[in-house]
Short mmCIF file of C-alpha atoms and ligand atoms in Angstrom, two decimals:
data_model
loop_
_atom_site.label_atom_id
_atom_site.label_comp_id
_atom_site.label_asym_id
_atom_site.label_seq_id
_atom_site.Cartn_x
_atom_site.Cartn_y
_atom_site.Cartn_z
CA UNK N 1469 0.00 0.00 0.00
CA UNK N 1470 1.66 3.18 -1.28
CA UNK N 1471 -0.55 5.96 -0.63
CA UNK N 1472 -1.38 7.54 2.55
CA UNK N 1473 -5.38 6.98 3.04
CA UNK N 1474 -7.89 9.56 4.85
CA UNK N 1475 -11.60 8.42 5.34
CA UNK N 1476 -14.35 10.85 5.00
CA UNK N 1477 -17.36 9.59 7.72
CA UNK N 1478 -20.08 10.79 9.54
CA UNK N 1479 -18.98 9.48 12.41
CA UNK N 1480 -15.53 9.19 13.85
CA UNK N 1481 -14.46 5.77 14.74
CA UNK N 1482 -13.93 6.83 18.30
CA UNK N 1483 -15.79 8.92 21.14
CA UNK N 1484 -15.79 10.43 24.07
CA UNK N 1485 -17.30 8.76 27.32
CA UNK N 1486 -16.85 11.41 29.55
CA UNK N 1487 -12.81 10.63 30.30
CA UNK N 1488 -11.05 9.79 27.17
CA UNK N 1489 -11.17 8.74 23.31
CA UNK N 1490 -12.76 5.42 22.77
CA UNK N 1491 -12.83 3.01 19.90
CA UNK N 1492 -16.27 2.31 18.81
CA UNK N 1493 -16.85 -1.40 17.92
CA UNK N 1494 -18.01 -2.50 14.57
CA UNK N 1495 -16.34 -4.12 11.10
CA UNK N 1496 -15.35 -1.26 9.51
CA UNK N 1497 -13.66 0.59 12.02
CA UNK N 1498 -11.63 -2.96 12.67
CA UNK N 1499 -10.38 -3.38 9.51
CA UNK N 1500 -10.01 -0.10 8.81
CA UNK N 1501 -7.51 0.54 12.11
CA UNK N 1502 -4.61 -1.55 11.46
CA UNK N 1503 -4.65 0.09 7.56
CA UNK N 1504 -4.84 3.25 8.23
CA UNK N 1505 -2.04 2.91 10.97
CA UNK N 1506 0.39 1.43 8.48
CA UNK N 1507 0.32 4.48 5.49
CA UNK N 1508 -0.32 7.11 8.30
CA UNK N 1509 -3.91 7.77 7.78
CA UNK N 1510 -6.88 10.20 8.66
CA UNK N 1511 -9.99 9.92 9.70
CA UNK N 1512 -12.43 12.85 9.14
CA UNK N 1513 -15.95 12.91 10.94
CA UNK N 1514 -18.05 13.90 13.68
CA UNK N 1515 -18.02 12.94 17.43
CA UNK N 1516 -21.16 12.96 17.82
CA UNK N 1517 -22.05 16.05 19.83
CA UNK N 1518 -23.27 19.74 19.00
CA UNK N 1519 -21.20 22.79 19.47
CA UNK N 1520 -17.31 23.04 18.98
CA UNK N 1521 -15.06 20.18 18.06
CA UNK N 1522 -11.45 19.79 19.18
CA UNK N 1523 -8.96 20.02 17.18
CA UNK N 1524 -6.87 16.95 15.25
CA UNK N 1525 -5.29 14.62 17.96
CA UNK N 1526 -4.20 11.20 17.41
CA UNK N 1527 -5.22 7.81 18.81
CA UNK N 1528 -4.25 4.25 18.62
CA UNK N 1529 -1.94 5.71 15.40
CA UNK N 1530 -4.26 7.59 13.80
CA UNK N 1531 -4.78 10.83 12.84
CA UNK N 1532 -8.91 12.08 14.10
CA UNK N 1533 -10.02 15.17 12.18
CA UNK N 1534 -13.42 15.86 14.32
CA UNK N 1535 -16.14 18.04 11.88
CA UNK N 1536 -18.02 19.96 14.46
CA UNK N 1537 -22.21 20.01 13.71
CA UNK N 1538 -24.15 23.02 15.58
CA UNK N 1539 -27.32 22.08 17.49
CA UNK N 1540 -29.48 22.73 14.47
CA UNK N 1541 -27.19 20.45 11.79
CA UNK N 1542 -27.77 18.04 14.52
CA UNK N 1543 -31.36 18.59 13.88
CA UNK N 1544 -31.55 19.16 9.96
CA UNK N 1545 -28.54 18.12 8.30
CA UNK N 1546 -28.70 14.50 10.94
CA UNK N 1547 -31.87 14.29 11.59
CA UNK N 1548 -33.11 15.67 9.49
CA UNK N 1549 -31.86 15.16 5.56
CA UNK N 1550 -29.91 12.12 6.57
CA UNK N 1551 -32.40 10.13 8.58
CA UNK N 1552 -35.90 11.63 7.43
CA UNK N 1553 -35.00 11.73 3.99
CA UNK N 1554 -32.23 9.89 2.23
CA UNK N 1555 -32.93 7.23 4.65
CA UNK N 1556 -36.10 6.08 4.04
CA UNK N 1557 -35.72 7.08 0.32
CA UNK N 1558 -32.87 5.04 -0.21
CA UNK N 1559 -34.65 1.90 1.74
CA UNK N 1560 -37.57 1.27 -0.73
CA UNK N 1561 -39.54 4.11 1.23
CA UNK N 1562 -41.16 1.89 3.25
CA UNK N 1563 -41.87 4.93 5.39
CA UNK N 1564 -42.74 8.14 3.38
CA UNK N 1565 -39.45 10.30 2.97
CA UNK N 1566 -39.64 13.83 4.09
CA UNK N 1567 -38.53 16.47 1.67
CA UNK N 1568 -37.62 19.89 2.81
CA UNK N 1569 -35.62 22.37 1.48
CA UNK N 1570 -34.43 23.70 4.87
CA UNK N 1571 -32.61 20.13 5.57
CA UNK N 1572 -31.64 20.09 2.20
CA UNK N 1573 -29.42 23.35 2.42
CA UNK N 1574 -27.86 22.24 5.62
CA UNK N 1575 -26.86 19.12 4.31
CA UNK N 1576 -25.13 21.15 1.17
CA UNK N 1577 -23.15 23.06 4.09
CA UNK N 1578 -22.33 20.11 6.14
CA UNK N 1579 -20.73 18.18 3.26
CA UNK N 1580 -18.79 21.20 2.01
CA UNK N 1581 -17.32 21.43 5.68
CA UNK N 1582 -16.31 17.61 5.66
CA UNK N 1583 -14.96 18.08 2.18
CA UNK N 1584 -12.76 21.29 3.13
CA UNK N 1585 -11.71 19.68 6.34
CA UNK N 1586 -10.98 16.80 4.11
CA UNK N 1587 -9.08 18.91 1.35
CA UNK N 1588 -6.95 20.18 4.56
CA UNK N 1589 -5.99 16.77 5.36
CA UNK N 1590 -4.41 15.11 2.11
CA UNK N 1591 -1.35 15.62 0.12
CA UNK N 1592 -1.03 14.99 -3.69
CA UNK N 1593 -1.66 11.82 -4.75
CA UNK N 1594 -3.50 10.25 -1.29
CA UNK N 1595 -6.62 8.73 -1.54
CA UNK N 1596 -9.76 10.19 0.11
CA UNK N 1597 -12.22 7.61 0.56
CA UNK N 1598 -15.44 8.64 1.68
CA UNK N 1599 -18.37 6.84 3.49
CA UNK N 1600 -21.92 6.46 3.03
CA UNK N 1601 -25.44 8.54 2.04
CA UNK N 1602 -24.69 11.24 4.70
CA UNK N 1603 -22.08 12.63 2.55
CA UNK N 1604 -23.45 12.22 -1.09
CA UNK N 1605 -21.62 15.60 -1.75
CA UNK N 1606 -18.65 15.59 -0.76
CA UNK N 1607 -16.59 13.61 -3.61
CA UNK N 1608 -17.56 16.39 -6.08
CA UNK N 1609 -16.67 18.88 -3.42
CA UNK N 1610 -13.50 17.72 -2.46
CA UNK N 1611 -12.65 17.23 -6.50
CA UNK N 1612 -13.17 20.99 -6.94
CA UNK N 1613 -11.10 21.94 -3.91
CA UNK N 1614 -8.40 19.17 -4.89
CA UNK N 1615 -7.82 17.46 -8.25
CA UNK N 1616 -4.44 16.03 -7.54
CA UNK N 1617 -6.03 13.19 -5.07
CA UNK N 1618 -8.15 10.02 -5.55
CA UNK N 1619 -11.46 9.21 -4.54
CA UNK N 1620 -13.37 6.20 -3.44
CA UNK N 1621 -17.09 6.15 -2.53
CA UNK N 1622 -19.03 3.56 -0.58
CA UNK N 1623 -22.10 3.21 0.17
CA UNK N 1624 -22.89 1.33 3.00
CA UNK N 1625 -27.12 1.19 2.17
CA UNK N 1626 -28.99 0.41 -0.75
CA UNK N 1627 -29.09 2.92 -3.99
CA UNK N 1628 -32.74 2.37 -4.20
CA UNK N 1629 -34.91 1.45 -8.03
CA UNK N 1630 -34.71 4.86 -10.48
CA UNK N 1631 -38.61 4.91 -9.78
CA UNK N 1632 -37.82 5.85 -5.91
CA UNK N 1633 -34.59 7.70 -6.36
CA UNK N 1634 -36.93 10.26 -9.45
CA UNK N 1635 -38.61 11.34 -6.46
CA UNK N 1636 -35.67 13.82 -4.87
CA UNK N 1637 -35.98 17.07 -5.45
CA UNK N 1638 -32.44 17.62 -5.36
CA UNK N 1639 -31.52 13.95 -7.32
CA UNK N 1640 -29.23 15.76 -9.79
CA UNK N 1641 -27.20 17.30 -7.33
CA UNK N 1642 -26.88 14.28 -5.54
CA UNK N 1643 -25.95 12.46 -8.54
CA UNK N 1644 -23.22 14.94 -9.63
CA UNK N 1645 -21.75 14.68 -6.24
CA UNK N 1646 -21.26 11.28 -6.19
CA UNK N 1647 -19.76 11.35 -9.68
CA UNK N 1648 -16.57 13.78 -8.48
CA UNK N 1649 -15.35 10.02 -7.44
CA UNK N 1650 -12.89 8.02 -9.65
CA UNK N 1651 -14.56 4.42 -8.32
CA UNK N 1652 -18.00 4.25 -6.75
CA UNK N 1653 -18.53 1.25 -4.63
CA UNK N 1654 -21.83 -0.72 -3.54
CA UNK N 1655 -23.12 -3.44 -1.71
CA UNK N 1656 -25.22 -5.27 -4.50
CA UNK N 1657 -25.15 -5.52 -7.76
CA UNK N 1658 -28.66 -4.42 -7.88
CA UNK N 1659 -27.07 -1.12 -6.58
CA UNK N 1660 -24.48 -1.11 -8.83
CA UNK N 1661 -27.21 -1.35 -11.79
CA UNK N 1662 -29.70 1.19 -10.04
CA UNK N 1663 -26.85 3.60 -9.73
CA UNK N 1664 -25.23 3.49 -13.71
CA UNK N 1665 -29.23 4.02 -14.60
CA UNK N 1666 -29.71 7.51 -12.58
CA UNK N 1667 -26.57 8.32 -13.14
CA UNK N 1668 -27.60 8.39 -16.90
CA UNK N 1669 -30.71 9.62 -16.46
CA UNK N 1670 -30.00 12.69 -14.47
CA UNK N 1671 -26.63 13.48 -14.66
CA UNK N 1672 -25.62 12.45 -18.51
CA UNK N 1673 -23.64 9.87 -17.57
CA UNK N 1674 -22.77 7.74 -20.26
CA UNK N 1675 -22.14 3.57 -19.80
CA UNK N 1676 -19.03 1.78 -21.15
CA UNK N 1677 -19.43 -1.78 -19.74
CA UNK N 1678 -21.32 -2.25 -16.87
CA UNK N 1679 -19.00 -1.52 -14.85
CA UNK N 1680 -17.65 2.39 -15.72
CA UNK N 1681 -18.88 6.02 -16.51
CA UNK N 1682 -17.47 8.61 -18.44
CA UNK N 1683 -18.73 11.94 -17.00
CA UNK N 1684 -17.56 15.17 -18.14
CA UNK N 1685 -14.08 13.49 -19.83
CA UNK N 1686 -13.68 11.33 -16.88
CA UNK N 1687 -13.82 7.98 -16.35
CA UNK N 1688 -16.06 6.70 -12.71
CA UNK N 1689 -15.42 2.60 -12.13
CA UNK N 1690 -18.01 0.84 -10.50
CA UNK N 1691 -17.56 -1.59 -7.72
CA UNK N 1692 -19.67 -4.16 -6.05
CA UNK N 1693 -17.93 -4.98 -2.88
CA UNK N 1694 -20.09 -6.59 0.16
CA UNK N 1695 -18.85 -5.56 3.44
CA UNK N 1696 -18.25 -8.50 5.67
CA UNK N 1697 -17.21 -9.34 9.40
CA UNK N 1698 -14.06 -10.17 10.95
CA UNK N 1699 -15.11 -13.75 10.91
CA UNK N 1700 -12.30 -15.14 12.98
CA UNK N 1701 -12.86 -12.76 15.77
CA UNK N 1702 -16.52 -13.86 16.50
CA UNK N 1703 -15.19 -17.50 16.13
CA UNK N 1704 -13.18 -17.73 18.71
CA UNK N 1705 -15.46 -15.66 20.89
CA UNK N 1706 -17.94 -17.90 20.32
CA UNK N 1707 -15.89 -20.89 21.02
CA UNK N 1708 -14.23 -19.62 24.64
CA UNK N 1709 -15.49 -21.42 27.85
CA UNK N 1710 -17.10 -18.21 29.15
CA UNK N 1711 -19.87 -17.57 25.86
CA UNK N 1712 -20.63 -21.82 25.56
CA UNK N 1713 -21.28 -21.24 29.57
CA UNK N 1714 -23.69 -17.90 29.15
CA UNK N 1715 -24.87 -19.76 26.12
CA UNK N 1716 -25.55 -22.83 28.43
CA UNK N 1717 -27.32 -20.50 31.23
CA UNK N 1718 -29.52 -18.51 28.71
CA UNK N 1719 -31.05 -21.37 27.08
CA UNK N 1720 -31.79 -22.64 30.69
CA UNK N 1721 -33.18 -19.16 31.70
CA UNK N 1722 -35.21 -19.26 28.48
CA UNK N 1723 -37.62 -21.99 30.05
CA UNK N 1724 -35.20 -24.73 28.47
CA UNK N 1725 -37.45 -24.65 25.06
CA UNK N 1726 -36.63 -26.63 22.66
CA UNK N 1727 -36.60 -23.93 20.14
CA UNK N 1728 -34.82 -20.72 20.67
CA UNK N 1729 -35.63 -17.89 17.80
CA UNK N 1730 -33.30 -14.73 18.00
CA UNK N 1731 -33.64 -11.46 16.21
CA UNK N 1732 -30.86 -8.64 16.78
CA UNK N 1733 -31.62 -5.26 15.27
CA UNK N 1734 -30.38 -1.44 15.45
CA UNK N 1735 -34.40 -0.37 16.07
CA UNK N 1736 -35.06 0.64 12.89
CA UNK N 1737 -38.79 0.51 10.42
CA UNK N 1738 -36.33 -1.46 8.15
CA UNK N 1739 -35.69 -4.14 10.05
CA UNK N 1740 -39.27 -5.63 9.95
CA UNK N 1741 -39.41 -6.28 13.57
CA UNK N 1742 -43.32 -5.88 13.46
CA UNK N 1743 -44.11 -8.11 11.36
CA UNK N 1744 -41.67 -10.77 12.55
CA UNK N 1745 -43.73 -10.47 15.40
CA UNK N 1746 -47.05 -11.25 13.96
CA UNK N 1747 -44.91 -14.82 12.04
CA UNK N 1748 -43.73 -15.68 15.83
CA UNK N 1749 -47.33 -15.17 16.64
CA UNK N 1750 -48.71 -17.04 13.95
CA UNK N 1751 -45.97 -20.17 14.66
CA UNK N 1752 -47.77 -19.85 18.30
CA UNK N 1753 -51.25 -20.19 17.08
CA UNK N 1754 -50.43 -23.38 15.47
CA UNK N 1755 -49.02 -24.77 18.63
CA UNK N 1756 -51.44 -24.06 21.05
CA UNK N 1757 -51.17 -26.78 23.84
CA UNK N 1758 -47.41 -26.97 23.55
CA UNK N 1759 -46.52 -23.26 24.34
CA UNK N 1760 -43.03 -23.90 25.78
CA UNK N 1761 -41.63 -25.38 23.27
CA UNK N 1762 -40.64 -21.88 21.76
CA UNK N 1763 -39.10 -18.74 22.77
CA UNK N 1764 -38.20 -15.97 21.07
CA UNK N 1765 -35.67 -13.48 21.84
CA UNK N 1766 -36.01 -9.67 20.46
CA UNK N 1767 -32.36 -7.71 20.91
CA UNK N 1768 -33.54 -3.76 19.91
CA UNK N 1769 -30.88 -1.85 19.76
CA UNK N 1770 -31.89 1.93 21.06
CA UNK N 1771 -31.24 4.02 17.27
CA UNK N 1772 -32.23 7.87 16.12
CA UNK N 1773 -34.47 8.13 19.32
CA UNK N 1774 -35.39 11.74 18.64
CA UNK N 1775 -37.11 11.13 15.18
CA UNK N 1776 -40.85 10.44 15.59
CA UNK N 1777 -41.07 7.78 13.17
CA UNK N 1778 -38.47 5.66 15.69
CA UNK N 1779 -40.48 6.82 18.61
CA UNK N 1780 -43.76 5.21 17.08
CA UNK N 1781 -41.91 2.19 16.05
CA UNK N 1782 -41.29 1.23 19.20
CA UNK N 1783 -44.22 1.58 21.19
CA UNK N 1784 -45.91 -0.39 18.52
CA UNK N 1785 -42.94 -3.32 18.59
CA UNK N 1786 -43.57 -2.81 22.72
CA UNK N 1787 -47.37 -3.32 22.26
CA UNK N 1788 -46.93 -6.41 20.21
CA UNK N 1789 -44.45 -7.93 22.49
CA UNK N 1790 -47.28 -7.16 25.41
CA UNK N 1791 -50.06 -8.20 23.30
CA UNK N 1792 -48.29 -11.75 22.41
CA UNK N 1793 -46.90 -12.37 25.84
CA UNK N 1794 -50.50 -11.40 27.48
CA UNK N 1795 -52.41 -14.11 24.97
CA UNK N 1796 -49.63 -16.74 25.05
CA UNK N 1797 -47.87 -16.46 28.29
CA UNK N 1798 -48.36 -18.31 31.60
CA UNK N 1799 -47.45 -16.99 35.11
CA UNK N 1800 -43.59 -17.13 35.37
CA UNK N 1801 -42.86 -17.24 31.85
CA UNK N 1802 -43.71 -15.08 28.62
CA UNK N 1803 -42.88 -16.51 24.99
CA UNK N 1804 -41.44 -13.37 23.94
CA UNK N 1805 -38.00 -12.24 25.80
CA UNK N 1806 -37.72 -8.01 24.22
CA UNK N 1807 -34.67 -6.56 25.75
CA UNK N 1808 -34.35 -2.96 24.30
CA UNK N 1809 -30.60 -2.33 24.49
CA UNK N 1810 -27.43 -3.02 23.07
CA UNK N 1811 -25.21 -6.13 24.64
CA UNK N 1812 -21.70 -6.70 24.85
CA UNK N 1813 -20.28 -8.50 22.71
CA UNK N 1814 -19.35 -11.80 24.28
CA UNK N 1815 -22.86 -11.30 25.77
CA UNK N 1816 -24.16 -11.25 21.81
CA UNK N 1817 -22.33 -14.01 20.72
CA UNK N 1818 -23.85 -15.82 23.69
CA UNK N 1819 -27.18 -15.40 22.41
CA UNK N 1820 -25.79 -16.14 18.60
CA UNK N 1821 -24.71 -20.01 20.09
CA UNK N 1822 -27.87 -20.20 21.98
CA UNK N 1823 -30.00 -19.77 19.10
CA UNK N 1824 -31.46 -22.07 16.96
CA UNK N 1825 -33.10 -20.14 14.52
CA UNK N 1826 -31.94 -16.91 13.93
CA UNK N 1827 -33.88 -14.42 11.97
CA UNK N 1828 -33.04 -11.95 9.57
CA UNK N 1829 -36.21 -10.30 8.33
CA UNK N 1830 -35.64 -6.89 6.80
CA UNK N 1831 -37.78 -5.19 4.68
CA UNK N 1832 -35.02 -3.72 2.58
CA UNK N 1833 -30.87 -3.92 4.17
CA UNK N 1834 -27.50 -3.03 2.62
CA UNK N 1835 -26.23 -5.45 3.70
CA UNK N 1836 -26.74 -6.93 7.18
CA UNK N 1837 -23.85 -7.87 9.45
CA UNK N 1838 -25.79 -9.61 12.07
CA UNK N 1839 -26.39 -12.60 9.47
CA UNK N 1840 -22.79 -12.94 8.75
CA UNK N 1841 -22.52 -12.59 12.60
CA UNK N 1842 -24.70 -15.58 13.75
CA UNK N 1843 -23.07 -17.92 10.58
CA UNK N 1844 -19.82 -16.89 12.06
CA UNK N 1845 -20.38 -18.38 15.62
CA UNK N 1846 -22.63 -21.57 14.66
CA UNK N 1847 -19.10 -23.67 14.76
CA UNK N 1848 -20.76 -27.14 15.32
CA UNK N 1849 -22.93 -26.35 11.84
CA UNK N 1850 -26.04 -26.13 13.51
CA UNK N 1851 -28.35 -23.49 13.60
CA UNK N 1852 -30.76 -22.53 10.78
CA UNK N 1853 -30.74 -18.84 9.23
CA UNK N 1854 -33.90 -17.28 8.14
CA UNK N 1855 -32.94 -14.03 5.70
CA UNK N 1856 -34.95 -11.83 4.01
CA UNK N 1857 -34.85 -11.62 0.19
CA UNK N 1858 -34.53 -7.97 0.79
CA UNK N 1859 -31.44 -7.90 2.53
CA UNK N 1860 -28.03 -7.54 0.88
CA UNK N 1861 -26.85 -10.33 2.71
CA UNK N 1862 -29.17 -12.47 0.59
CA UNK N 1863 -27.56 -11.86 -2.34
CA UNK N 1864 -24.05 -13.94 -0.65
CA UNK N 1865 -25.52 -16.31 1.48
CA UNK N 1866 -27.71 -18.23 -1.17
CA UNK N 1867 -27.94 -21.50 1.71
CA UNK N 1868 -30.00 -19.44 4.30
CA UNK N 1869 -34.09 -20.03 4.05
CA UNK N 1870 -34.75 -17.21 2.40
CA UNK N 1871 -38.21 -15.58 2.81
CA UNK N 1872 -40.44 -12.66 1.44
CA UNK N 1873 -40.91 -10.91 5.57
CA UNK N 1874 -44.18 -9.23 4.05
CA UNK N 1875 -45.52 -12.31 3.97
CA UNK N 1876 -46.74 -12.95 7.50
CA UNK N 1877 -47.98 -16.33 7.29
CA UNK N 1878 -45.11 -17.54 4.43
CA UNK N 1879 -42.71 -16.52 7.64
CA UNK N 1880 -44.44 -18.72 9.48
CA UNK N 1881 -44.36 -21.09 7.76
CA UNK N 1882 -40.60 -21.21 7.12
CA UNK N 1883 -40.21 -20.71 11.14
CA UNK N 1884 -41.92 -23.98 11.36
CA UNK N 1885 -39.86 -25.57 8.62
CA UNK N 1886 -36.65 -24.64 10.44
CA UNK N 1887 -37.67 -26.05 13.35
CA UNK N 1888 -38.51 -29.34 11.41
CA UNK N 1889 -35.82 -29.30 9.02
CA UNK N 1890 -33.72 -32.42 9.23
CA UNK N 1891 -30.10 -32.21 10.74
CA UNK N 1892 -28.02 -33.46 7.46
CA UNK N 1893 -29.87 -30.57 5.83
CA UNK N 1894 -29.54 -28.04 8.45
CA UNK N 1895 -25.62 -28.91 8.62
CA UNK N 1896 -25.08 -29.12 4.91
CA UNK N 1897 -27.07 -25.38 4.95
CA UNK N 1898 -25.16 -24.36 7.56
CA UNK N 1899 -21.28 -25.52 6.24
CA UNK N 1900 -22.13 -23.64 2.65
CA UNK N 1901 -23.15 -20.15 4.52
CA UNK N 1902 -19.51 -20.70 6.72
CA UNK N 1903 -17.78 -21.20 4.02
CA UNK N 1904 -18.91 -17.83 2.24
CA UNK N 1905 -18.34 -15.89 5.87
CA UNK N 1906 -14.83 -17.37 5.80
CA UNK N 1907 -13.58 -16.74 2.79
CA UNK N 1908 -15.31 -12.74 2.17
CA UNK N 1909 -14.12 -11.11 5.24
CA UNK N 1910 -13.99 -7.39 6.22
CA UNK N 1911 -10.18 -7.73 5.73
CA UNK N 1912 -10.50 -8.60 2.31
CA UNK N 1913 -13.56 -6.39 1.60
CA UNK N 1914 -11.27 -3.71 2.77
CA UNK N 1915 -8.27 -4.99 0.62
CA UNK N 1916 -10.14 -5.34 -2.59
CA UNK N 1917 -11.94 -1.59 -2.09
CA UNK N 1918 -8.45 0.18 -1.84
CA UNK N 1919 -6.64 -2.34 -4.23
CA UNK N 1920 -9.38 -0.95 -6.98
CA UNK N 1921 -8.21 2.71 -5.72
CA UNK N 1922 -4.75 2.15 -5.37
CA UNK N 1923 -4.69 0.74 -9.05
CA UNK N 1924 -5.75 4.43 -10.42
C1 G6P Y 2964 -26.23 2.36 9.15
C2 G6P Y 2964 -25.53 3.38 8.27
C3 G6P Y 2964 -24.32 3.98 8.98
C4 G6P Y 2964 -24.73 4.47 10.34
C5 G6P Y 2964 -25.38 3.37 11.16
C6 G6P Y 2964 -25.84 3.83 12.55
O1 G6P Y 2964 -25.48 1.21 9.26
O2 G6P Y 2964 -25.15 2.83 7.02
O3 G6P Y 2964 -23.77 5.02 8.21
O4 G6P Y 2964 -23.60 4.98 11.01
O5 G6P Y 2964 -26.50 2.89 10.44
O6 G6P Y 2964 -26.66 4.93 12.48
P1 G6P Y 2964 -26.29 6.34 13.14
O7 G6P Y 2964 -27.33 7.27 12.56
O8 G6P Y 2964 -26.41 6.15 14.60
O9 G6P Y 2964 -24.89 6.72 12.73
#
């Protein structure tokens, strides 16, 4: 690796807890670190809070360029154009995306900060590589400050159908932002494709291949690159003494039934946890008589509590977990187990071995991690993964039971064939989807992103 590397984020891959800097956990920022320490890298993005930002410091080897966000970016530029716009825009709109023109010029300002804090940060010929929908902008921004650099895009969520993406107001702006980059990379090849069409449509972008652009005499690559886990790492969580205990002791404090469902989500109207809800309830209907038999575990991670649509989310998830524990529970012991926080991670990985059916039941994803997760710590190849034709995930791990999660009672259905499905085929299911987490790690997802950059 030649060049030195800065990454453009949101978020900075560290934050404060009240004493000191603090790595935040996740796949990116873990196979990001040890990169970025060997060519001297940068990280630009945000800490998190409003007001002032310090300045750069360093931490674990890297350089941290914090963008600081007043109170009301927070509000329209975070809240508001990332998370009540592009958001649900860019995930099928399976809640109606808000369009206002007073987030919209916000998020203009905020991405020409991060791209003249990023412009500050490289020297000729390093490569900025920037991160996700919250800063659509800022590789055409940063190409008009700085032509003697390269730059990567990724996006981390879906680029949604031409249909959806027509809707934006401000879609050619968007478009032309995101072509300032000399490779564009996505999770899907659906992206990939819905990408090269608006780019043609409203920006003039012309195809050679499937795979590049020419835009105003330059050339764009296109990349499909699925972001992956560090698969190792959760293996050999999974397999210490202390998670097979936990394991052990939750299955034990889950009424010892025989099967265990688990769904982990950021709480989020993506995720489908609703209606995953209503299939668990539907698998109970079928079983009255025999109501131990299953639990099911609900992990909700707390997400973008201040925007109503989150707010209403979960009182209705809370409501369904109360209405489904009150018809099919008995004193001393509920079917459905909802714990509304995030865990540790040997704590997660606990709940990853205890499981026996894990499901994955988006109603549109980028990728999902979580899937890759649970394949990653089922070491004796048993375990059955339910995934939702709408996550990217799917896409990769062609073994899992894949299932339409709009269709209540077809979830069902499939919950009860896991729980049938004979052990050869659960293990022969199982060893294909292991042998896909193995091989496509975040290591090599990172490797194969800057190789493509490095090769300009
Ligand atoms: C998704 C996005 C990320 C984002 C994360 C958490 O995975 O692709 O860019 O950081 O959600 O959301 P938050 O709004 O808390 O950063």
């Amino acid at each position: 690796m030649k060049s030195r590397i800065v990454v453009v984020a949101n978020r900075l891959p560290v934050s404060w807890d009240g004493e000191r800097w603090v790595t935040s956990p996740g796949g990116l920022v873990r196979a990001l670190e040890p990169v970025l320490q060997k060519v001297n890298g940068s990280w630009v993005g945000w800490a998190g809070n409003s007001g002032d930002a310090p300045g750069p410091f360093e931490h674990d080897g890297i350089e941290q360029r914090p963008v600081p966000l007043s109170n009301d970016e927070v509000d329209d530029f975070y809240y508001g154009f990332c998370n009540g716009t592009l958001w649900p825009l860019y995930h099928d709109a399976v809640i109606s995306p808000e369009f206002h023109r007073h987030h919209w010029r916000p998020y203009r300002t905020v991405n020409q900060r991060y791209a003249q804090i990023a412009a500050e940060s490289v020297e000729p010929d390093d490569i900025a590589w920037v991160q996700d929908y919250q800063l659509q902008l800022v590789p055409g921004m940063l190409r008009a400050i700085r032509d003697d650099i390269t730059i990567g895009f990724y996006l981390h969520i879906p680029f949604p159908p031409i249909e959806l993406f027509a809707r934006l107001p401000w879609r050619r702006q968007l478009i032309e932002g995101l072509l300032g980059a000399d490779v564009l990379a996505f999770q899907t090849r659906a992206s990939v494709a819905n990408f090269a069409r608006a780019a043609r449509r409203f920006g003039g972008a012309e195809s050679v291949g499937r795979r590049e652009l020419k835009w105003q005499g330059r050339s764009i690559k296109l990349q499909r690159a699925p972001i992956a886990i560090d698969t190792a790492h959760f293996e050999t969580l999974a397999r210490s003494e202390g998670v097979q205990r936990r394991a052990r002791e939750l299955r034990h404090e889950l009424g010892d039934a025989t099967h265990i469902f688990l769904g982990v989500d950021r709480l989020d109207y993506t995720k489908g946890i609703d209606l995953r809800l209503k299939s668990f309830a539907g698998l109970l209907d079928q079983n009255v008589g025999l109501p131990r038999r299953y639990a099911f575990v609900q992990v909700a991670v707390p997400s973008r509590e201040n925007v109503p649509a989150y707010q209403e989310l979960r009182s209705d998830i809370e409501q369904s977990v109360g209405r489904i524990n009150g018809d099919y529970g008995e004193p001393g012991w509920s079917p459905v187990s909802y714990l509304y926080r995030s865990l540790e991670l040997e704590e997660l990985i606990a709940y990853y071995v205890a499981a026996d059916v894990m499901l994955v039941t988006p109603l549109r994803d980028g990728m999902n991690l979580v899937a890759k997760e649970y394949v990653a710590c089922r070491r004796n190849r048993s375990g059955v993964l339910v995934l939702s034709e709408f996550a990217g995930a799917a896409e990769q791990l062609r073994a899992a039971l894949i299932v339409n999660p709009h269709d209540v009672d077809g979830v069902t259905e499939v919950m009860r064939q896991a729980t049938e499905m004979p052990e050869a085929e659960a293990r022969a299911r199982m060893q294909r989807l292991r042998r896909t987490v193995r091989r496509e790690t975040v290591f090599e997802w990172a490797r194969d992103c800057l190789a493509m950059l490095e090769t300009l």
